[in-house]
PDB file of C-alpha atoms in Angstrom:
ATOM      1  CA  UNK A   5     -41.360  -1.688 -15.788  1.00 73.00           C
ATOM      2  CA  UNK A   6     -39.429  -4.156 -17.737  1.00 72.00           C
ATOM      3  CA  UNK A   7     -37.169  -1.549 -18.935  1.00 74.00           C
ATOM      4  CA  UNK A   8     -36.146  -0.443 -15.822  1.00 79.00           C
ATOM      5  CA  UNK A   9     -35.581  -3.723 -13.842  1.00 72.00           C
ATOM      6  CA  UNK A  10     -33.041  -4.196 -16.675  1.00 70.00           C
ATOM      7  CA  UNK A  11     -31.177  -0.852 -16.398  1.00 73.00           C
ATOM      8  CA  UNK A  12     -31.202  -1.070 -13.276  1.00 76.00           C
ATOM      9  CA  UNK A  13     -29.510  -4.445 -13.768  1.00 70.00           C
ATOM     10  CA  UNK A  14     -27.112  -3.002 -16.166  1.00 70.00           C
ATOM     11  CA  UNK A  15     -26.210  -0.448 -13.424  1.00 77.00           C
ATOM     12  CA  UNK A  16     -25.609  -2.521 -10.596  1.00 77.00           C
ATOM     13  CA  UNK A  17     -23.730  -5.084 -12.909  1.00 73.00           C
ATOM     14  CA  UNK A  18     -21.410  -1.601 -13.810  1.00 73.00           C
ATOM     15  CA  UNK A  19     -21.267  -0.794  -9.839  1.00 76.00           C
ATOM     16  CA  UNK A  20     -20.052  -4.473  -8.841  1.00 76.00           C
ATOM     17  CA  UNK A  21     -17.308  -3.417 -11.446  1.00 71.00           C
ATOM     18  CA  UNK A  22     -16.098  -0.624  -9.996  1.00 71.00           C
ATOM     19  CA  UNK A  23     -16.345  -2.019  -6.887  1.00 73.00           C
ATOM     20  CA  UNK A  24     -14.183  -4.667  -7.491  1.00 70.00           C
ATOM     21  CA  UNK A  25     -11.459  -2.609  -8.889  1.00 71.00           C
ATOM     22  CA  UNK A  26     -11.400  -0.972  -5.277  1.00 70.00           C
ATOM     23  CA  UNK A  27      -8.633  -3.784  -4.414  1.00 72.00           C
ATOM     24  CA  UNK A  28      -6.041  -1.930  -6.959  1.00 75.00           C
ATOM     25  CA  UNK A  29      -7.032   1.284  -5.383  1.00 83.00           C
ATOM     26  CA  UNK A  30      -6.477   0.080  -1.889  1.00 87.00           C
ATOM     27  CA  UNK A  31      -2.783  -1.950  -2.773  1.00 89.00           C
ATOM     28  CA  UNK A  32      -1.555   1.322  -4.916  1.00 92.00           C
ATOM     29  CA  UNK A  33      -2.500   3.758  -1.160  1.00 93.00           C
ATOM     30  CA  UNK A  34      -0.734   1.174   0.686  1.00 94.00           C
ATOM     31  CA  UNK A  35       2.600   1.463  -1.453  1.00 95.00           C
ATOM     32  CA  UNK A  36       2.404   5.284  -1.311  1.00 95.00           C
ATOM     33  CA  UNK A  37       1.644   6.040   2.119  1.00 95.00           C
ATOM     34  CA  UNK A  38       4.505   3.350   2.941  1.00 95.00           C
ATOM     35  CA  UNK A  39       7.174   4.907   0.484  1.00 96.00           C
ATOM     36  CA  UNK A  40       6.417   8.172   2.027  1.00 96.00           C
ATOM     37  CA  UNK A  41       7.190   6.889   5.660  1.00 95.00           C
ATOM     38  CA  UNK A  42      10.544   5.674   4.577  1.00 95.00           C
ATOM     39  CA  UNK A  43      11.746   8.703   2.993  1.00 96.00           C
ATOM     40  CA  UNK A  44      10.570  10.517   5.840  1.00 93.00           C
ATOM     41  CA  UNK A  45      12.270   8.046   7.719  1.00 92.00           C
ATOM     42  CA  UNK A  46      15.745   8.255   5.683  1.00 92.00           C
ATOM     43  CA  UNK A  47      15.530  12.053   5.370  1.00 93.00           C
ATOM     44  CA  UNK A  48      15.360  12.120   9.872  1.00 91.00           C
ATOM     45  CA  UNK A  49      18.053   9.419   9.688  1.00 89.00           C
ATOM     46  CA  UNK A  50      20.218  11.395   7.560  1.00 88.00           C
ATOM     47  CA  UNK A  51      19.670  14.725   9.000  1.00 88.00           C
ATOM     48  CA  UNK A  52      18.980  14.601  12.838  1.00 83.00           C
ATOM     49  CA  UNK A  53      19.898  11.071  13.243  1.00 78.00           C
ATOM     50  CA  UNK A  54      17.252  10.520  15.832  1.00 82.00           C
ATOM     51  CA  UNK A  55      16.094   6.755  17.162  1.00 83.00           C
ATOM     52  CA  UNK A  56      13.517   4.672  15.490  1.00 83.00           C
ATOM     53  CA  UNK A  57      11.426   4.811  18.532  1.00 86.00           C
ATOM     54  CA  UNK A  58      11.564   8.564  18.182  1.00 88.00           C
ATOM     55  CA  UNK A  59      10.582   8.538  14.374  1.00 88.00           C
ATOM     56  CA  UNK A  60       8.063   6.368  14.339  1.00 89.00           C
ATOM     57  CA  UNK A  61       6.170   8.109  17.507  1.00 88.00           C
ATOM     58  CA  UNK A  62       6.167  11.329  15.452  1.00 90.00           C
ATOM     59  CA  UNK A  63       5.471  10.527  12.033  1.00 93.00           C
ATOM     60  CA  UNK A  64       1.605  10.820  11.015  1.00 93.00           C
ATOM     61  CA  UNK A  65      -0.379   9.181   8.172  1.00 94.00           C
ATOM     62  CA  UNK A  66      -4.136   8.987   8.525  1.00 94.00           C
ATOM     63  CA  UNK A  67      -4.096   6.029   6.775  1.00 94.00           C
ATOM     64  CA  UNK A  68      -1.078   3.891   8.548  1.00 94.00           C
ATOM     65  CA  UNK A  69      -3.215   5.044  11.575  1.00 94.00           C
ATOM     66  CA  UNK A  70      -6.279   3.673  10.098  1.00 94.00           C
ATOM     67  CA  UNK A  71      -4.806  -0.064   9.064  1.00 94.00           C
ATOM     68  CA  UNK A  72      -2.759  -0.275  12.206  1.00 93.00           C
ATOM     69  CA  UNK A  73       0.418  -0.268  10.751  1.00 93.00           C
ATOM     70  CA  UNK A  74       2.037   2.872  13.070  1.00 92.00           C
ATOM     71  CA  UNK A  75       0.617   2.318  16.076  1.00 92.00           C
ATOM     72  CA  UNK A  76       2.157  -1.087  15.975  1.00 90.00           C
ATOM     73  CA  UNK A  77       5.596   0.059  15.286  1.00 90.00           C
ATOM     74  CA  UNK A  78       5.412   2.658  18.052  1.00 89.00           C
ATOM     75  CA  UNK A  79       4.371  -0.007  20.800  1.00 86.00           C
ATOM     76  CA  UNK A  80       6.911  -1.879  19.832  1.00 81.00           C
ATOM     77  CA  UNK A  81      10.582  -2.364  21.693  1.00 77.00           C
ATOM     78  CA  UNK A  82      13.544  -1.138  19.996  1.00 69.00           C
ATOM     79  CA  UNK A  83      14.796  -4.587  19.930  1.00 75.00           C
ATOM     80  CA  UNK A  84      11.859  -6.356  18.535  1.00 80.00           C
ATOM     81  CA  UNK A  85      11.619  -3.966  15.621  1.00 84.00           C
ATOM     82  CA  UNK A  86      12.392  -6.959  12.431  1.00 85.00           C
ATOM     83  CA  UNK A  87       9.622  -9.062  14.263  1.00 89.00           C
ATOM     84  CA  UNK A  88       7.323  -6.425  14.575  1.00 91.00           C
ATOM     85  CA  UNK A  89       7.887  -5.036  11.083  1.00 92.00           C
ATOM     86  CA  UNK A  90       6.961  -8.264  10.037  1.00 91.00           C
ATOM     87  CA  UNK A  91       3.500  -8.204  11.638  1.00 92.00           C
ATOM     88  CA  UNK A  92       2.699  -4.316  10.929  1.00 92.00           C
ATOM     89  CA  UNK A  93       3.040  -5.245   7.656  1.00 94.00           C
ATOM     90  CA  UNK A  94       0.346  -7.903   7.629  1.00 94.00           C
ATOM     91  CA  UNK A  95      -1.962  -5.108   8.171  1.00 93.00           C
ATOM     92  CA  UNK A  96      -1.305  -3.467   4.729  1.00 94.00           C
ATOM     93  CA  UNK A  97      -2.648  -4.909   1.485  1.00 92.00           C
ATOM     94  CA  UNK A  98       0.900  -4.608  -0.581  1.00 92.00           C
ATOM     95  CA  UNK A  99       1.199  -6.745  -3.944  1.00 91.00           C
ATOM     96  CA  UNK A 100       3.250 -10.543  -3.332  1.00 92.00           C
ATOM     97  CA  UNK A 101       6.291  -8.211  -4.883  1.00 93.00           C
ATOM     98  CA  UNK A 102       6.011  -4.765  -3.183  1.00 93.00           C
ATOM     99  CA  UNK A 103       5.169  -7.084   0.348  1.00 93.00           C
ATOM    100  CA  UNK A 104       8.204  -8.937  -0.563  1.00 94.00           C
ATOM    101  CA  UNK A 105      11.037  -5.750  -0.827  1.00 93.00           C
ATOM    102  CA  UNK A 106       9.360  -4.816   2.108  1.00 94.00           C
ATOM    103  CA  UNK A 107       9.748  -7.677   4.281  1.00 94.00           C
ATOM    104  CA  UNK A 108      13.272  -8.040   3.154  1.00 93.00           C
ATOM    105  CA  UNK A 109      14.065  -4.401   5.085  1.00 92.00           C
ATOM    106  CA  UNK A 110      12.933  -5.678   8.565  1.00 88.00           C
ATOM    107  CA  UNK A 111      15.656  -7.763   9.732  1.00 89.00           C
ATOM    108  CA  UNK A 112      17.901  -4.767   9.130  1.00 87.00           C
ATOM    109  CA  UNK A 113      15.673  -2.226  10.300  1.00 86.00           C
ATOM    110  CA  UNK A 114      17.645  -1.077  13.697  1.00 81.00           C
ATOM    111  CA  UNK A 115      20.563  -3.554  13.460  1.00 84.00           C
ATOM    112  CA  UNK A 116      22.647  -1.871  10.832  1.00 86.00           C
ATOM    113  CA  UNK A 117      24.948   1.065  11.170  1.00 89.00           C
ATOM    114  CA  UNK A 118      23.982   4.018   9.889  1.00 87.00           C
ATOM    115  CA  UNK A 119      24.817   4.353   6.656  1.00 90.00           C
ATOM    116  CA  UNK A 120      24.356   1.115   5.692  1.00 92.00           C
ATOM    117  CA  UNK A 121      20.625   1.572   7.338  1.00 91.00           C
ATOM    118  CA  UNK A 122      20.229   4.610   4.565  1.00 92.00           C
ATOM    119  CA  UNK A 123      21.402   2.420   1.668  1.00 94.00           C
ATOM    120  CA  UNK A 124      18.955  -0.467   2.526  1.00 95.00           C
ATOM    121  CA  UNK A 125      16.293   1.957   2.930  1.00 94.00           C
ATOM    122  CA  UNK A 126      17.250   3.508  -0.739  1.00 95.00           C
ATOM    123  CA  UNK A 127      16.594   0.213  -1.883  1.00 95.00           C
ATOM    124  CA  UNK A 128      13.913  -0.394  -0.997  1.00 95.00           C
ATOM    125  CA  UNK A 129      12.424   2.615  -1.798  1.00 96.00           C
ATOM    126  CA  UNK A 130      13.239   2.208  -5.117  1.00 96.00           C
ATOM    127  CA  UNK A 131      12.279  -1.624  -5.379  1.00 95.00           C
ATOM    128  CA  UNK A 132       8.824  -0.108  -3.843  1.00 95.00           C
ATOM    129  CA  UNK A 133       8.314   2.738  -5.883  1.00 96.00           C
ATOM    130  CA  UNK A 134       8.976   0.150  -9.315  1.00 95.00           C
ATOM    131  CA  UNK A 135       6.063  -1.435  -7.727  1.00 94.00           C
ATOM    132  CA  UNK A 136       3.973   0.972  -7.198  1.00 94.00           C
ATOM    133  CA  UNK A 137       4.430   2.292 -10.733  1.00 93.00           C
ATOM    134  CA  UNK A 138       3.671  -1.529 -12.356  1.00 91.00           C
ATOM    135  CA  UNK A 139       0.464  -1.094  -9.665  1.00 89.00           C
ATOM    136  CA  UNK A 140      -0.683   1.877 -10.542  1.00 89.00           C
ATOM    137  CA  UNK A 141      -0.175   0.960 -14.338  1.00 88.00           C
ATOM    138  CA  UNK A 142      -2.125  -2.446 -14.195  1.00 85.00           C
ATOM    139  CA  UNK A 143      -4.948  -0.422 -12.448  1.00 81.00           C
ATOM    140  CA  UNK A 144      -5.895   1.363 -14.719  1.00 79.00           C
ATOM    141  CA  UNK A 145      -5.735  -0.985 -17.747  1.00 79.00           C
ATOM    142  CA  UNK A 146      -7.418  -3.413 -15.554  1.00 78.00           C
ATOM    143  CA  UNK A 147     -10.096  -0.736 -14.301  1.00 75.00           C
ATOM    144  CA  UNK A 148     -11.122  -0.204 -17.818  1.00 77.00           C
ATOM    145  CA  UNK A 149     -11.550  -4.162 -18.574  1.00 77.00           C
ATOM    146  CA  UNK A 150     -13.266  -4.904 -15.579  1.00 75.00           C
ATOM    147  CA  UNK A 151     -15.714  -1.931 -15.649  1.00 74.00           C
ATOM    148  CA  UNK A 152     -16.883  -2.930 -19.434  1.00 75.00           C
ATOM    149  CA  UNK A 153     -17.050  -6.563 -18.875  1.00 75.00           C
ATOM    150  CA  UNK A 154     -19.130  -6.116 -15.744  1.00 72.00           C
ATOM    151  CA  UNK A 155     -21.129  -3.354 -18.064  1.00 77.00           C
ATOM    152  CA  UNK A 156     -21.748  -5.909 -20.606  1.00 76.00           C
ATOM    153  CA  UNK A 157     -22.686  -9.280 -18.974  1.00 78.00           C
ATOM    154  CA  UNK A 158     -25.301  -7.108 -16.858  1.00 76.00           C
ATOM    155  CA  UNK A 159     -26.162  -5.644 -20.384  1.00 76.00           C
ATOM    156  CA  UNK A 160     -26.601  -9.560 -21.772  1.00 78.00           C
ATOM    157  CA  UNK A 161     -28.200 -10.840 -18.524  1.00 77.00           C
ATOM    158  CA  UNK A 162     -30.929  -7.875 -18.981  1.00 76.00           C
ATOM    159  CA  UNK A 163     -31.391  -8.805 -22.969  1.00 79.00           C
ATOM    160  CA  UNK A 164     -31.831 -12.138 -22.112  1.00 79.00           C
ATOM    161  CA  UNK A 165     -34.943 -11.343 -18.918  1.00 76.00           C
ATOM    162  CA  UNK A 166     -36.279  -8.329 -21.502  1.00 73.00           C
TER     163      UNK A 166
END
């Protein structure tokens, strides 16, 4: 009986591990699904050079649905786009960087003229997509770390009741 109370111990030690490396998971979808709405977003502005109002109302991602993020941007007022950038982007868990570069496109987002719109959205696609790949990279060394040190003190709290 011993025995198991303390693997199970050991196992939900491991789970509150993996669980907490769910945050990493969550911040490197956020970047992604983000950097894919503004190349989407700089490939219509390039090629049918439709409004903002028109993008965002037919560009899909289950997961800007999800967070809130799109539908925001499409209630919004073609004039209140910066302001309401600002506050769509509360709704994504970005890193302080990534959340940064981001924030930094929203006064410009509507106000510039069109190729200058296309270079600041280059930008920050690429400032975002650096970010993404520090993310993604610090996941999974921190995944690792996290997992075994969660492993182990569940391992030494189960010693210690055995």
């Amino acid at each position: 009986m011993r025995l198991i109370g303390g693997l199970l111990l050991v196992g939900a030690s491991a789970a509150c591990g993996i669980l907490l490396t769910g945050e990493a998971k969550s911040e490197i979808r956020a970047l992604e699904a983000l950097l894919e709405l503004l190349r989407t977003l700089s490939r219509r502005l390039t090629w049918g050079r439709d409004p903002l109002r028109t993008l965002f109302a037919a560009y899909r991602d289950p997961y800007l649905e999800r967070v809130g993020f799109l539908p925001a941007l499409r209630s919004a007022d073609g004039r209140a786009y910066p302001v309401v950038w600002a506050k769509a982007l509360q709704t994504l868990p970005l890193p302080p960087d990534a959340r940064k570069e981001a924030e930094a496109l929203g006064p410009s987002l509507g106000r510039l003229p069109l190729d200058a719109q296309l270079e600041r959205l280059a930008l920050c696609i690429d400032a975002l997509s650096a970010c993404r790949d520090t993310a993604r990279q610090n996941a999974e060394k921190n995944r690792r770390s996290t997992v075994a040190l969660w492993t182990l003190a569940g391992l030494l709290v189960a010693l210690l009741l055995l």
